[in-house]
XYZ file of C-alpha atoms in Angstrom:
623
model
C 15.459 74.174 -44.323
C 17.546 71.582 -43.432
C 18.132 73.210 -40.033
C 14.852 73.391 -39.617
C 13.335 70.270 -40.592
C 16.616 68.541 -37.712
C 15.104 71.121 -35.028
C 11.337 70.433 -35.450
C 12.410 66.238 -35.626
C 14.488 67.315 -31.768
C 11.431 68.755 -30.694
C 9.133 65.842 -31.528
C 11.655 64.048 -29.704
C 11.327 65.771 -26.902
C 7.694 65.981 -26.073
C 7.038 62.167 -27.280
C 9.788 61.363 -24.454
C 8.153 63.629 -22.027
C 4.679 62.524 -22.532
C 5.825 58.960 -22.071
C 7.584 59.862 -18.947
C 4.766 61.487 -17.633
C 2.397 58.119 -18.733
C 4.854 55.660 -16.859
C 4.589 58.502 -13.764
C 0.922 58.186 -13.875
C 1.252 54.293 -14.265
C 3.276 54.306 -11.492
C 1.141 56.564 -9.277
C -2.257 55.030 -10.094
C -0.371 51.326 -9.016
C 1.120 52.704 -5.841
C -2.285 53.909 -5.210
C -3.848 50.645 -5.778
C -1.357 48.605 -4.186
C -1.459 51.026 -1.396
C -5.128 49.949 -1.023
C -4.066 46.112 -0.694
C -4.047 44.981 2.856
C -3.047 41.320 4.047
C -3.551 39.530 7.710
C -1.427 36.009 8.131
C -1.484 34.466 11.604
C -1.425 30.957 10.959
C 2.484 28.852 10.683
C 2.514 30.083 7.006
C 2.763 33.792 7.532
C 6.181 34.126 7.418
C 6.250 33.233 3.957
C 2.792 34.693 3.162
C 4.439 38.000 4.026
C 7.571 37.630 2.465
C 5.472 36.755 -0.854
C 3.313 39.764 -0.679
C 5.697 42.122 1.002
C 7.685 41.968 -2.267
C 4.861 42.743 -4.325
C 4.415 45.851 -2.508
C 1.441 44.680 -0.186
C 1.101 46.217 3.448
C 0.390 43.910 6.227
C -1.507 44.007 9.368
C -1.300 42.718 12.302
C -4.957 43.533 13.808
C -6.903 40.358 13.917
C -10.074 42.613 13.584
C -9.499 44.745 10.575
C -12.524 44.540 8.232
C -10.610 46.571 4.804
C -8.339 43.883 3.941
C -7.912 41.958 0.629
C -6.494 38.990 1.356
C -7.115 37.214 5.111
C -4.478 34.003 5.843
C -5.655 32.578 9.767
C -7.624 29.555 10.862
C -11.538 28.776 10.209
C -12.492 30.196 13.669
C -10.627 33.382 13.276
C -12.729 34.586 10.626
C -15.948 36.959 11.235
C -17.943 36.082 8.629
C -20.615 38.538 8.900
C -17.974 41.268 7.728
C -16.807 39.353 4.468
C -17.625 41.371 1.515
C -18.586 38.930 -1.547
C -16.592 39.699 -4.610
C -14.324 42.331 -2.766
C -12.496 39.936 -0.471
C -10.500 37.031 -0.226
C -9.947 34.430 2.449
C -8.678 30.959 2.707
C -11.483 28.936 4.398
C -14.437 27.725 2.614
C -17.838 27.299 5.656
C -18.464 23.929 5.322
C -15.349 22.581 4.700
C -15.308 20.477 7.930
C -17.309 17.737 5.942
C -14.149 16.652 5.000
C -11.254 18.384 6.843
C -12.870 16.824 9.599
C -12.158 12.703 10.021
C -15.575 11.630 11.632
C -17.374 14.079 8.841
C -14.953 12.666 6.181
C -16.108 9.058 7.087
C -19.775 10.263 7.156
C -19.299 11.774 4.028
C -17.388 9.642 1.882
C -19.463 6.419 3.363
C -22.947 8.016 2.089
C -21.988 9.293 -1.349
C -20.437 6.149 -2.079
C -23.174 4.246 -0.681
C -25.532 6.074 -3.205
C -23.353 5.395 -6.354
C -22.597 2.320 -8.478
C -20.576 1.913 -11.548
C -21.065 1.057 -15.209
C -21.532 -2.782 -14.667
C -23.917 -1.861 -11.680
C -21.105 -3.163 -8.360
C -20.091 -0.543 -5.507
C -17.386 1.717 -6.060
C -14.449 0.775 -4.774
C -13.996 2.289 -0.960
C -10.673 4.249 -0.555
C -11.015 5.058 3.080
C -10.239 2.386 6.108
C -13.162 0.753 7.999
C -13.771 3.336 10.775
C -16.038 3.592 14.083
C -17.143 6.591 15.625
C -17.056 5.622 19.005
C -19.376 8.493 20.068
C -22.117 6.495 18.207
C -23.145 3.729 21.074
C -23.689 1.175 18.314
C -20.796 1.754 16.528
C -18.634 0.597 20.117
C -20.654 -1.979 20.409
C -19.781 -3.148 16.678
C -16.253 -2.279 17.467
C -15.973 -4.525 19.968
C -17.390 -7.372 18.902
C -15.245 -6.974 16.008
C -12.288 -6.515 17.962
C -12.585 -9.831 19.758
C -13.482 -11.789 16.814
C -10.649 -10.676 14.479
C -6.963 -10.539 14.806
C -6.836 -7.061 13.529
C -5.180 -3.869 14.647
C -6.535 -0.657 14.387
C -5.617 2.968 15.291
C -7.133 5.761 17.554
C -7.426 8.859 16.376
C -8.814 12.173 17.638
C -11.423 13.462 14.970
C -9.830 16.807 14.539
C -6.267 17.063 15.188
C -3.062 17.554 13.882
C 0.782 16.509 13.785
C -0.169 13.595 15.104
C -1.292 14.180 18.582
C -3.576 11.720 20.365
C -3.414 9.232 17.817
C -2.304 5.813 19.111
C -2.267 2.413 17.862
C -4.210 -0.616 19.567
C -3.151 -3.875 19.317
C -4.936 -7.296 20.157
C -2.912 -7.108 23.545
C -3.376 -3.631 24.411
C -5.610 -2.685 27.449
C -8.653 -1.236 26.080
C -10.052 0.050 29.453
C -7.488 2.901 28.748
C -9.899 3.982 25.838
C -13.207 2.623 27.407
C -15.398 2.703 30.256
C -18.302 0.680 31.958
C -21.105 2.726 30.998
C -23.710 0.473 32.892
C -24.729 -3.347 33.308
C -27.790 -4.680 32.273
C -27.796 -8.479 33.186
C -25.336 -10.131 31.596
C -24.076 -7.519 29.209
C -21.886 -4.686 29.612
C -22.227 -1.519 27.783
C -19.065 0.623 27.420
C -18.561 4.020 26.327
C -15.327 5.858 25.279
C -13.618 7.732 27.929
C -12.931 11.179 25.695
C -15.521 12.406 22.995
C -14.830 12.930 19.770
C -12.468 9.774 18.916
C -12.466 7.533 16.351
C -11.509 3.443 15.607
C -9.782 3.018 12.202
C -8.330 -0.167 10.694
C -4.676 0.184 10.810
C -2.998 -1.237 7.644
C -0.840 -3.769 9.094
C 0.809 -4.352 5.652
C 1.881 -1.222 4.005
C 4.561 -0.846 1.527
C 8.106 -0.062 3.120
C 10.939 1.663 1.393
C 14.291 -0.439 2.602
C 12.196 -1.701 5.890
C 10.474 1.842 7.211
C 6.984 3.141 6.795
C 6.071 5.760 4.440
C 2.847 8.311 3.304
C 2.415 10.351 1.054
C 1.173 14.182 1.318
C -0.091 16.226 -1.324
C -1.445 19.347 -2.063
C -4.778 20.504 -3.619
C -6.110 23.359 -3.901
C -9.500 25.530 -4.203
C -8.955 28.144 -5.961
C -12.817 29.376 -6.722
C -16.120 27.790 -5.545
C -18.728 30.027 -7.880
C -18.003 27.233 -9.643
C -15.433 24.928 -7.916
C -12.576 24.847 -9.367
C -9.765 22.539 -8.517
C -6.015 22.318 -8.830
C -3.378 19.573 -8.228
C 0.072 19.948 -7.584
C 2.014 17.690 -8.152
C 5.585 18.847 -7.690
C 5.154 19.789 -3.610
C 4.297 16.687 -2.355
C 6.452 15.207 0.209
C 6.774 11.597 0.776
C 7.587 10.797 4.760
C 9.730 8.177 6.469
C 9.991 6.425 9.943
C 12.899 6.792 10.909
C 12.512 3.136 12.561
C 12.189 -0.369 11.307
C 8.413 -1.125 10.509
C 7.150 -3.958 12.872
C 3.386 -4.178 13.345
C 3.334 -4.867 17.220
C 6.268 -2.221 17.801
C 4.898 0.257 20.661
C 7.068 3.136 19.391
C 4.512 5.910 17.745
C 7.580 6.483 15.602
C 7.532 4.067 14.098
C 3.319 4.228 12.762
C 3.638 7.723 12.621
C 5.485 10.002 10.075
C 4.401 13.009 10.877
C 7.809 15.110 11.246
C 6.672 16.647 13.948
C 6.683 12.846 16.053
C 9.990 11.664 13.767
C 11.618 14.840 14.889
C 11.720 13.795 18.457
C 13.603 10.688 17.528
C 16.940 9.771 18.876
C 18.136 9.615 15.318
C 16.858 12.850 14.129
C 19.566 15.044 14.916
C 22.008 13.348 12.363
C 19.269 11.326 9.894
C 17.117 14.555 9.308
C 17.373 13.855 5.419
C 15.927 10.335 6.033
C 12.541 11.369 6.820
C 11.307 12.751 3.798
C 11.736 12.634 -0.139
C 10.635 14.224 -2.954
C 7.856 12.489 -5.343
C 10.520 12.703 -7.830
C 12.919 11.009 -5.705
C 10.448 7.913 -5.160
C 9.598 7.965 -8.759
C 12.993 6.954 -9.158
C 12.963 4.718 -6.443
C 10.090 3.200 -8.094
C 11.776 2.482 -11.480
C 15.072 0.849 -9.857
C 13.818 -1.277 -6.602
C 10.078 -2.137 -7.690
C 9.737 -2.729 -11.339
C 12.432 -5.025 -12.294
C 10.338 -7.592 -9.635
C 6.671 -6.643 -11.204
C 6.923 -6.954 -15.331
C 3.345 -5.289 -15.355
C 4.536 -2.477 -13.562
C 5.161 0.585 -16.276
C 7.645 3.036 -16.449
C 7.251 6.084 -13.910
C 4.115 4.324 -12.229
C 4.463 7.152 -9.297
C 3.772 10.562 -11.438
C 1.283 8.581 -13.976
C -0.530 5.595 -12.456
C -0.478 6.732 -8.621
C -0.836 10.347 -9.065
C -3.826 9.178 -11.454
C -5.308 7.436 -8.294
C -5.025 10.075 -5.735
C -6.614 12.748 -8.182
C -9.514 10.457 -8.741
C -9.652 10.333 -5.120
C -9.405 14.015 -4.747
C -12.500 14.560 -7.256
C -14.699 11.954 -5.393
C -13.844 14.172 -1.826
C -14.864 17.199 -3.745
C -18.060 15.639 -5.444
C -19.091 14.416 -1.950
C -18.938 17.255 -0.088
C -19.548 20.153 -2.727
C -23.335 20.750 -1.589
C -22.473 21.137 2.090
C -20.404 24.094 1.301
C -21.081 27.471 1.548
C -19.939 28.747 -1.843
C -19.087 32.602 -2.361
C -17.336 34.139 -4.583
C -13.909 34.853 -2.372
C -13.615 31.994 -0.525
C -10.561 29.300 -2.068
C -8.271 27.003 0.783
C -5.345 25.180 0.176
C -5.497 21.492 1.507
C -3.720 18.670 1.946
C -4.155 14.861 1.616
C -2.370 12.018 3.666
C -1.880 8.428 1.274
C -0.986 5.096 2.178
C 0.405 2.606 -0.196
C -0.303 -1.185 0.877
C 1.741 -4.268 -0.602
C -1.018 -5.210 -2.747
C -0.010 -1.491 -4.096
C -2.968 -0.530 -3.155
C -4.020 3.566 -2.580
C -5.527 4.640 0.762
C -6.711 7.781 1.806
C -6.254 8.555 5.816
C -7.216 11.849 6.150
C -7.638 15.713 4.751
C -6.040 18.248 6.427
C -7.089 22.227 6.058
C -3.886 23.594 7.346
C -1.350 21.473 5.702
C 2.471 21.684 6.695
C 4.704 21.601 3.856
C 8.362 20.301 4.546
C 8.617 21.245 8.039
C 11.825 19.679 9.663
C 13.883 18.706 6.265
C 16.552 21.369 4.521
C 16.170 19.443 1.542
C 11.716 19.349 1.250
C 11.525 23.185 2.218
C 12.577 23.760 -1.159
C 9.339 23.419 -2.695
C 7.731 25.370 0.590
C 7.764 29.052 -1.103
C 7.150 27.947 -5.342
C 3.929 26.163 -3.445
C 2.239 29.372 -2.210
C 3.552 31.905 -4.326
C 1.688 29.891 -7.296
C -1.152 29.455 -5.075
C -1.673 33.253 -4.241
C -1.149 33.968 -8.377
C -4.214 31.248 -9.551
C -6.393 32.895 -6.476
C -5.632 36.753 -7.603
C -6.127 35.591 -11.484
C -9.421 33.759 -10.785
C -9.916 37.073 -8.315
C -9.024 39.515 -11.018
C -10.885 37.832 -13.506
C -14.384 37.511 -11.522
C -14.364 41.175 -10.755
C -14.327 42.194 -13.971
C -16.594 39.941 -15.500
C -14.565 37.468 -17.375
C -14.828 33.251 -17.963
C -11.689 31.762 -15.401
C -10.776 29.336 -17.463
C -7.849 29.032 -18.798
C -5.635 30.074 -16.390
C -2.317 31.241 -17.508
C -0.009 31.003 -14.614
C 0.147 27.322 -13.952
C 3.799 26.108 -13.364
C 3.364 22.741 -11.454
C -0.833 23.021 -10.464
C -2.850 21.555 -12.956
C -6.455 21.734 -13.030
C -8.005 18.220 -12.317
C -11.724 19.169 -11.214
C -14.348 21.853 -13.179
C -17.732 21.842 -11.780
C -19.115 23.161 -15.018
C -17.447 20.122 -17.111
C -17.482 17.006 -14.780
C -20.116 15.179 -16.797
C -17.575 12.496 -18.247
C -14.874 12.519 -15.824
C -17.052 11.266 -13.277
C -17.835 7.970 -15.252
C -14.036 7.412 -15.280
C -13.849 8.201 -11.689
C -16.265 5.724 -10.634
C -14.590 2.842 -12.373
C -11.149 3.027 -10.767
C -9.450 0.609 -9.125
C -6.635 1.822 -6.545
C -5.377 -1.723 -6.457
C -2.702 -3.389 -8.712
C -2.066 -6.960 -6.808
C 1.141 -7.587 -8.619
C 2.867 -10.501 -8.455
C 5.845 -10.006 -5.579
C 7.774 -13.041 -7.288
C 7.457 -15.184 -10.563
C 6.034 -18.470 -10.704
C 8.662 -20.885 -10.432
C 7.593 -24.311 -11.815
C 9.539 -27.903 -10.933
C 11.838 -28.524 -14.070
C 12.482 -32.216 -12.325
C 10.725 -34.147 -14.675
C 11.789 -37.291 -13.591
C 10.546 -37.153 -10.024
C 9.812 -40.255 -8.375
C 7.180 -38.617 -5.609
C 4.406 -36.429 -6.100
C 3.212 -33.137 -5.007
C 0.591 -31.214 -4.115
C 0.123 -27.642 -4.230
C -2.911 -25.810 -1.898
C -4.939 -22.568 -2.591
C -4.222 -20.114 -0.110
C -6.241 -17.093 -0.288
C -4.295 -15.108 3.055
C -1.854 -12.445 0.979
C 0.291 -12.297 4.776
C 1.968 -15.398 3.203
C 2.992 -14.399 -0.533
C 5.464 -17.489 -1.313
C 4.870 -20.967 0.220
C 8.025 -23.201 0.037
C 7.544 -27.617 0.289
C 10.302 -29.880 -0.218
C 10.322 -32.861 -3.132
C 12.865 -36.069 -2.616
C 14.228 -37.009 -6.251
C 15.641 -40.176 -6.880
C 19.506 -39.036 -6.393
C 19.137 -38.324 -2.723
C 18.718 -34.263 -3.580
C 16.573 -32.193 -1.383
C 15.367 -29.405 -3.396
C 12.653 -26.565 -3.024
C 9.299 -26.127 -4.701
C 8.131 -22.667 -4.811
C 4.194 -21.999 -5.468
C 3.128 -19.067 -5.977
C -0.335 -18.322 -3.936
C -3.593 -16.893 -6.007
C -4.492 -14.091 -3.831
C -8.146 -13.842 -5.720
C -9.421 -17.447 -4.785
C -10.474 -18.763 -1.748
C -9.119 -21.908 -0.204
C -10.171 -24.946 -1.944
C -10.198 -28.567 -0.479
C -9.769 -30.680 -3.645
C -5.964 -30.807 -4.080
C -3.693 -30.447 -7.425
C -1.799 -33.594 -8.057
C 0.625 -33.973 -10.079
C 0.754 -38.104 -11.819
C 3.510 -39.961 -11.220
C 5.624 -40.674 -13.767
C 7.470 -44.046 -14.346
C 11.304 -44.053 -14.964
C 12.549 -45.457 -17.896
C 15.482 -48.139 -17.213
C 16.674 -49.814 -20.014
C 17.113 -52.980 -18.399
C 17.550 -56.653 -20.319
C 14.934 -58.947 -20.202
C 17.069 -61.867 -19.201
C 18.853 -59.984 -16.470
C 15.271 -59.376 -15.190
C 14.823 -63.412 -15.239
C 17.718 -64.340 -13.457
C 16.599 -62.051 -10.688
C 12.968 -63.556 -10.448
C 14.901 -66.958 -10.235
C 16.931 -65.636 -7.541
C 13.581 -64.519 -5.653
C 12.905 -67.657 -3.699
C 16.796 -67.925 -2.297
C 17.342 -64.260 -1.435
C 14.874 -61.759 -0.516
C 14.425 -59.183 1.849
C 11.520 -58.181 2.748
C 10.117 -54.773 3.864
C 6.638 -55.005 6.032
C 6.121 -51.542 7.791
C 2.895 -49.737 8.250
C 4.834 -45.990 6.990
C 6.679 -47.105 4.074
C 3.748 -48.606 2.759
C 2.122 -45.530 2.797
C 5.117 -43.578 1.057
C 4.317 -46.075 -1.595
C 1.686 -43.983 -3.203
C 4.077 -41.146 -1.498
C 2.398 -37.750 -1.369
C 3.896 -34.843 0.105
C 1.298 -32.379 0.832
C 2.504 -28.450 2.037
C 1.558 -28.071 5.078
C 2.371 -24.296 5.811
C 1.361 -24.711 9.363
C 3.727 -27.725 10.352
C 6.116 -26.689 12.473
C 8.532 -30.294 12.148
C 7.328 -30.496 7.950
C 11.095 -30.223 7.102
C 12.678 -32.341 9.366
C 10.623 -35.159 8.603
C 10.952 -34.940 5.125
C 14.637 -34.915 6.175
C 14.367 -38.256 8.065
C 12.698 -39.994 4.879
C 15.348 -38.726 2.035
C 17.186 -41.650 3.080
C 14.705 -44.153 2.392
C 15.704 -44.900 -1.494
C 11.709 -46.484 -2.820
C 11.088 -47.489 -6.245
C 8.098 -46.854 -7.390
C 5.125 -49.259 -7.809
C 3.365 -48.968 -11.549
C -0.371 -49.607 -11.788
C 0.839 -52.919 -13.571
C 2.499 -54.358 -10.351
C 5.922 -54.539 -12.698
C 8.967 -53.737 -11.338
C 11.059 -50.265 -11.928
C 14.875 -50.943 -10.846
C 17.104 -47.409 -10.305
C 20.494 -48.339 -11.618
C 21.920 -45.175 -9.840
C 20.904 -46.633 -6.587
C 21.235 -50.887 -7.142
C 23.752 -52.341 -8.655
C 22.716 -55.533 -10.552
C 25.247 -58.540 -10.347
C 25.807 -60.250 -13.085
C 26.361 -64.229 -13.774
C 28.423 -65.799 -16.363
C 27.732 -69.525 -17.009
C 31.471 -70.591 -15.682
C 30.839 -69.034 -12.553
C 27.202 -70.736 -11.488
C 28.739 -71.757 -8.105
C 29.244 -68.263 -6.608
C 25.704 -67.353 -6.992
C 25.300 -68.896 -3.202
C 27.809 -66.358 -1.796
C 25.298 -63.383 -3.498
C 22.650 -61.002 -1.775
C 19.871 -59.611 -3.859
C 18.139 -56.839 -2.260
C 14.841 -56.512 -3.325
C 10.911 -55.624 -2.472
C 8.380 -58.429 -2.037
C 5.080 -56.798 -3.100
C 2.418 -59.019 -0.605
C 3.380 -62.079 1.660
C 3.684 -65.831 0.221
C 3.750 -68.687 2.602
C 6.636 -70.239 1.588
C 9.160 -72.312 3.968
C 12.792 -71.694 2.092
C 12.325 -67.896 2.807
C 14.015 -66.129 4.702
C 12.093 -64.555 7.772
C 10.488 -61.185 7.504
C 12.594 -58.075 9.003
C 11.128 -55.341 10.654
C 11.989 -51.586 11.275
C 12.421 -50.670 15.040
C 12.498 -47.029 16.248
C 16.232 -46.267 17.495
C 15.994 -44.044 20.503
C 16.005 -40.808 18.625
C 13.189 -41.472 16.234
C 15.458 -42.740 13.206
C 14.475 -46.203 11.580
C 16.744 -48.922 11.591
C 16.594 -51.682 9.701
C 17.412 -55.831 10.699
C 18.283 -58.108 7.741
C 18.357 -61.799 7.837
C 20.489 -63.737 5.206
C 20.950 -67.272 4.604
């Protein structure tokens, strides 16, 4: 029995490990068959690791552009026959319509109108996020252009409206030579009409101020993607993005395009690049750091990680608006998902610009260091587009997606109802504060300042000088209010007396002494630096030297009760005892005489000449 009963149990074994072998052999069979059936194309700069993605999942690629049975299709917009896509069987990266954005005249046109036709909670425009730009195929928009361009001291940047890596893009200056863009189209009287000398061309404001990491130029790209449009869905990653350097010194009127341009592909041809390849890019994890240690400890408002929480806020809000703007002039089947990217500026107001959408984004090229991130990117990118794939074929909701690792989904068609109040509110400016207000802690000043309203943010800090009453030149910092406009009427501060603690009869014997000793001060400038004002003048060129020339003029001040206010730091008072009466007529007493008194006994009135290099100098007559 016993026998038995271990025999029958080795049996039962036996065929329960033979009929699971023979299940994993069917598993196996029926997925080599399957994946047997997938088929890939990749043409574009990404099929190298396209196919190294897919090749390892046990995908066959082919090489024939025209092949009609594949599943997935990597290549360019105009490589695609659309009559042969097969809805719901098929995928491909291009969405038609997609050049309303990836497009920059479209992307103008199309953020410019839905804005245009929005407002916010309080009822104002929504804040713009794209550059002022003129399509200079629109006759009225080079007319506008130009008439712009002579009024304003502005520079602005010319840009092809569908290219990439930077080619034909150049920036324009007030002193460039604009007849290498234009042309006399004809003359009608008096006025000339010009026309561009290349379609499809563009005028964008340049943003003369952006924000420089130690002196060079930086942007910012990051990745979005499409992953379904049936309905749109939209994912953000945020781990990708690369943030790229000049590899020159950022000077607005500089004429090398390396130094506007970050584009590796322009930075690349540098001098430099061959040993400072690492210097052109960074990771966003690298500026968050950056951030944190060379930014914040100047701006107190500024929080903690403002780079992967305030910023990456901005350009997702951004993102969404793109994608709300453009959504009804795409052609939306199920199949269709692209990968894009999207090129940020950051101004010194820290202020978030958009400058253009890209449909065939590079990721890293050029730098050891960003090429990291290059392969994570689109292997998480082909496992959201199969899962959303997988998922539609067989009938089931998208949502949630379970293989996100740094996407994150920041746009559902079907539940967009409250972020878009949110979206419209935001503000992609900070204005921070580059220094803290530093107020006068002299107290005891004998002059008074002003302080202006400036309302240009080129000139952050303005810097006057004050004379105090020990000779001592120092600086008076003001910060300017970058939200008012300039304002006439003048902040003054009053004038405060100092206190000497002088004795009444010393003050007697010197009024006595008046009539026998005086010297007398009658000059048309130092009676105006009796009231003295010093107002900043930010465009004086000579403001400090002749505040120079006057710290040696020691003035006491006049009080509205005509008394008298003597400095003991700067005039020593001489003292008379009664036994020594007779050496009062070997004595000078300097002193002011406040208006002119006939009077014979006194001693003539001196006068300040010019020396020959501007100084004054001063003649004294003593009896």
């Amino acid at each position: 029995m016993g026998n038995g009963n271990i025999t029958g149990t080795k049996n039962d074994q036996k065929q329960k490990s033979t009929r699971s072998n023979s299940k994993q052999l069917a598993e196996l069979f029926h997925r080599k068959k399957s994946i047997d059936n997938l088929i890939f194309y990749a043409c574009t700069d990404k099929a190298r690791v396209i196919t190294e993605i897919l090749e390892e999942r046990g995908w066959s690629r082919t090489k024939d552009h025209s092949v009609t049975d594949f599943t997935i299709k990597w290549c360019l917009e105009h490589q695609v026959d659309w009559q042969q896509f097969q809805e719901g069987k098929q995928l491909i990266n291009n969405i038609p319509g997609q050049i309303a954005f990836a497009d920059k005249v479209n992307l103008w046109y199309t953020i410019r109108d839905y804005l245009n036709t929005r407002r916010n909670l309080v009822g104002n425009n929504i804040q713009t996020f794209l550059p002022i730009t003129f399509v200079l195929d629109n006759e009225d928009e080079v007319a506008e252009f130009l008439r712009i361009y002579k009024k304003q001291n502005k520079t602005w940047i010319y840009k092809p409206r569908y290219s990439y890596a930077g080619q034909g893009i150049h920036v324009i200056s007030v002193n460039s030579d604009l007849e290498t863009v234009f042309k006399v189209k004809h003359i009608v009287g008096n006025r000339i009409q010009y026309e561009p000398k290349m379609p499809g061309h563009l005028m964008q404001e340049y943003i003369s101020r952006p924000l420089l990491i130690k002196g060079h130029k930086f942007d910012i790209r990051v990745h979005w993607l499409v992953a379904w449009t049936k309905p749109l869905l939209v994912f953000y990653n945020h781990h990708a993005s690369v943030i790229r350097l000049s590899l020159n010194l950022y000077r607005e009127f500089d004429f090398d395009r390396a130094t506007h341009l970050t584009n590796f592909s322009i930075q690349e041809n540098h001098q430099r690049y061959a040993f400072s390849q690492e210097a052109t890019g960074m990771t966003m994890q690298q500026l968050n750091q950056y951030f944190n240690q060379c930014f914040r400890p100047f701006h107190p408002k500024m929080p903690q990680d403002w780079i992967i929480t305030i910023m990456q806020d901005r350009m997702q809000t951004i993102i969404r608006q793109v994608i709300r703007a453009s959504k009804n002039k795409l052609e939306r089947i199920a199949g269709h998902f692209g990968l894009f990217g999207c090129d940020f500026l950051l101004d010194e107001n820290f202020r978030l610009w958009l400058l253009e959408v890209n449909d065939n984004p590079g990721v890293g090229w050029g730098n050891t260091q960003l090429n990291t991130t290059t392969k994570p990117l689109f292997e998480e990118t082909l496992n959201i587009v199969l899962d959303c794939f997988e998922k539609y074929k067989h009938r089931r909701p998208l949502l949630p997606v379970e293989c996100l690792k740094n996407y994150q989904l920041i746009y559902d068609e079907n539940n967009d109802a409250e972020t878009i109040l949110r979206d419209d509110n935001q503000i992609f400016s900070e204005r921070m504060q580059i220094r803290h207000s530093i107020r006068d802690s002299t107290t005891d000043s004998s002059l008074t300042h002003t302080t202006p309203r400036i309302k240009s943010s080129r000139i952050p800090t303005t810097t006057a000088t004050i004379i105090t009453r020990g000779e001592v030149i120092l600086p008076l910092t003001s910060e300017t209010n970058l939200n008012k406009n300039i304002n006439s009427r003048e902040r003054t501060e009053p004038m405060k007396p100092i206190d000497n603690n002088i004795d009444r009869e010393r003050l007697i014997k010197i009024k006595e002494l008046k009539a026998k000793y005086t010297f007398r001060i009658r000059t048309r400038s130092l009676d105006k630096l009796n009231n003295i004002t010093i107002k900043q003048s930010i465009t004086s060129a000579n403001r400090f030297h002749t505040i120079q020339r006057k710290k040696y003029l020691n003035l006491k001040p006049n009080n509205s009760n005509k008394k008298r206010n003597i400095q003991t730091n700067n005039i020593t008072i001489p003292t008379f005892p009664e036994e020594e009466e007779d050496k009062k007529e070997n004595v000078i007493v300097i002193e002011e005489v406040e208006s002119e008194q006939p009077n014979d006994s006194i001693t003539p009135s001196t006068n300040i000449e010019q020396n020959g290099n501007g100084n004054s100098a001063t003649i004294c007559a003593v009896h």
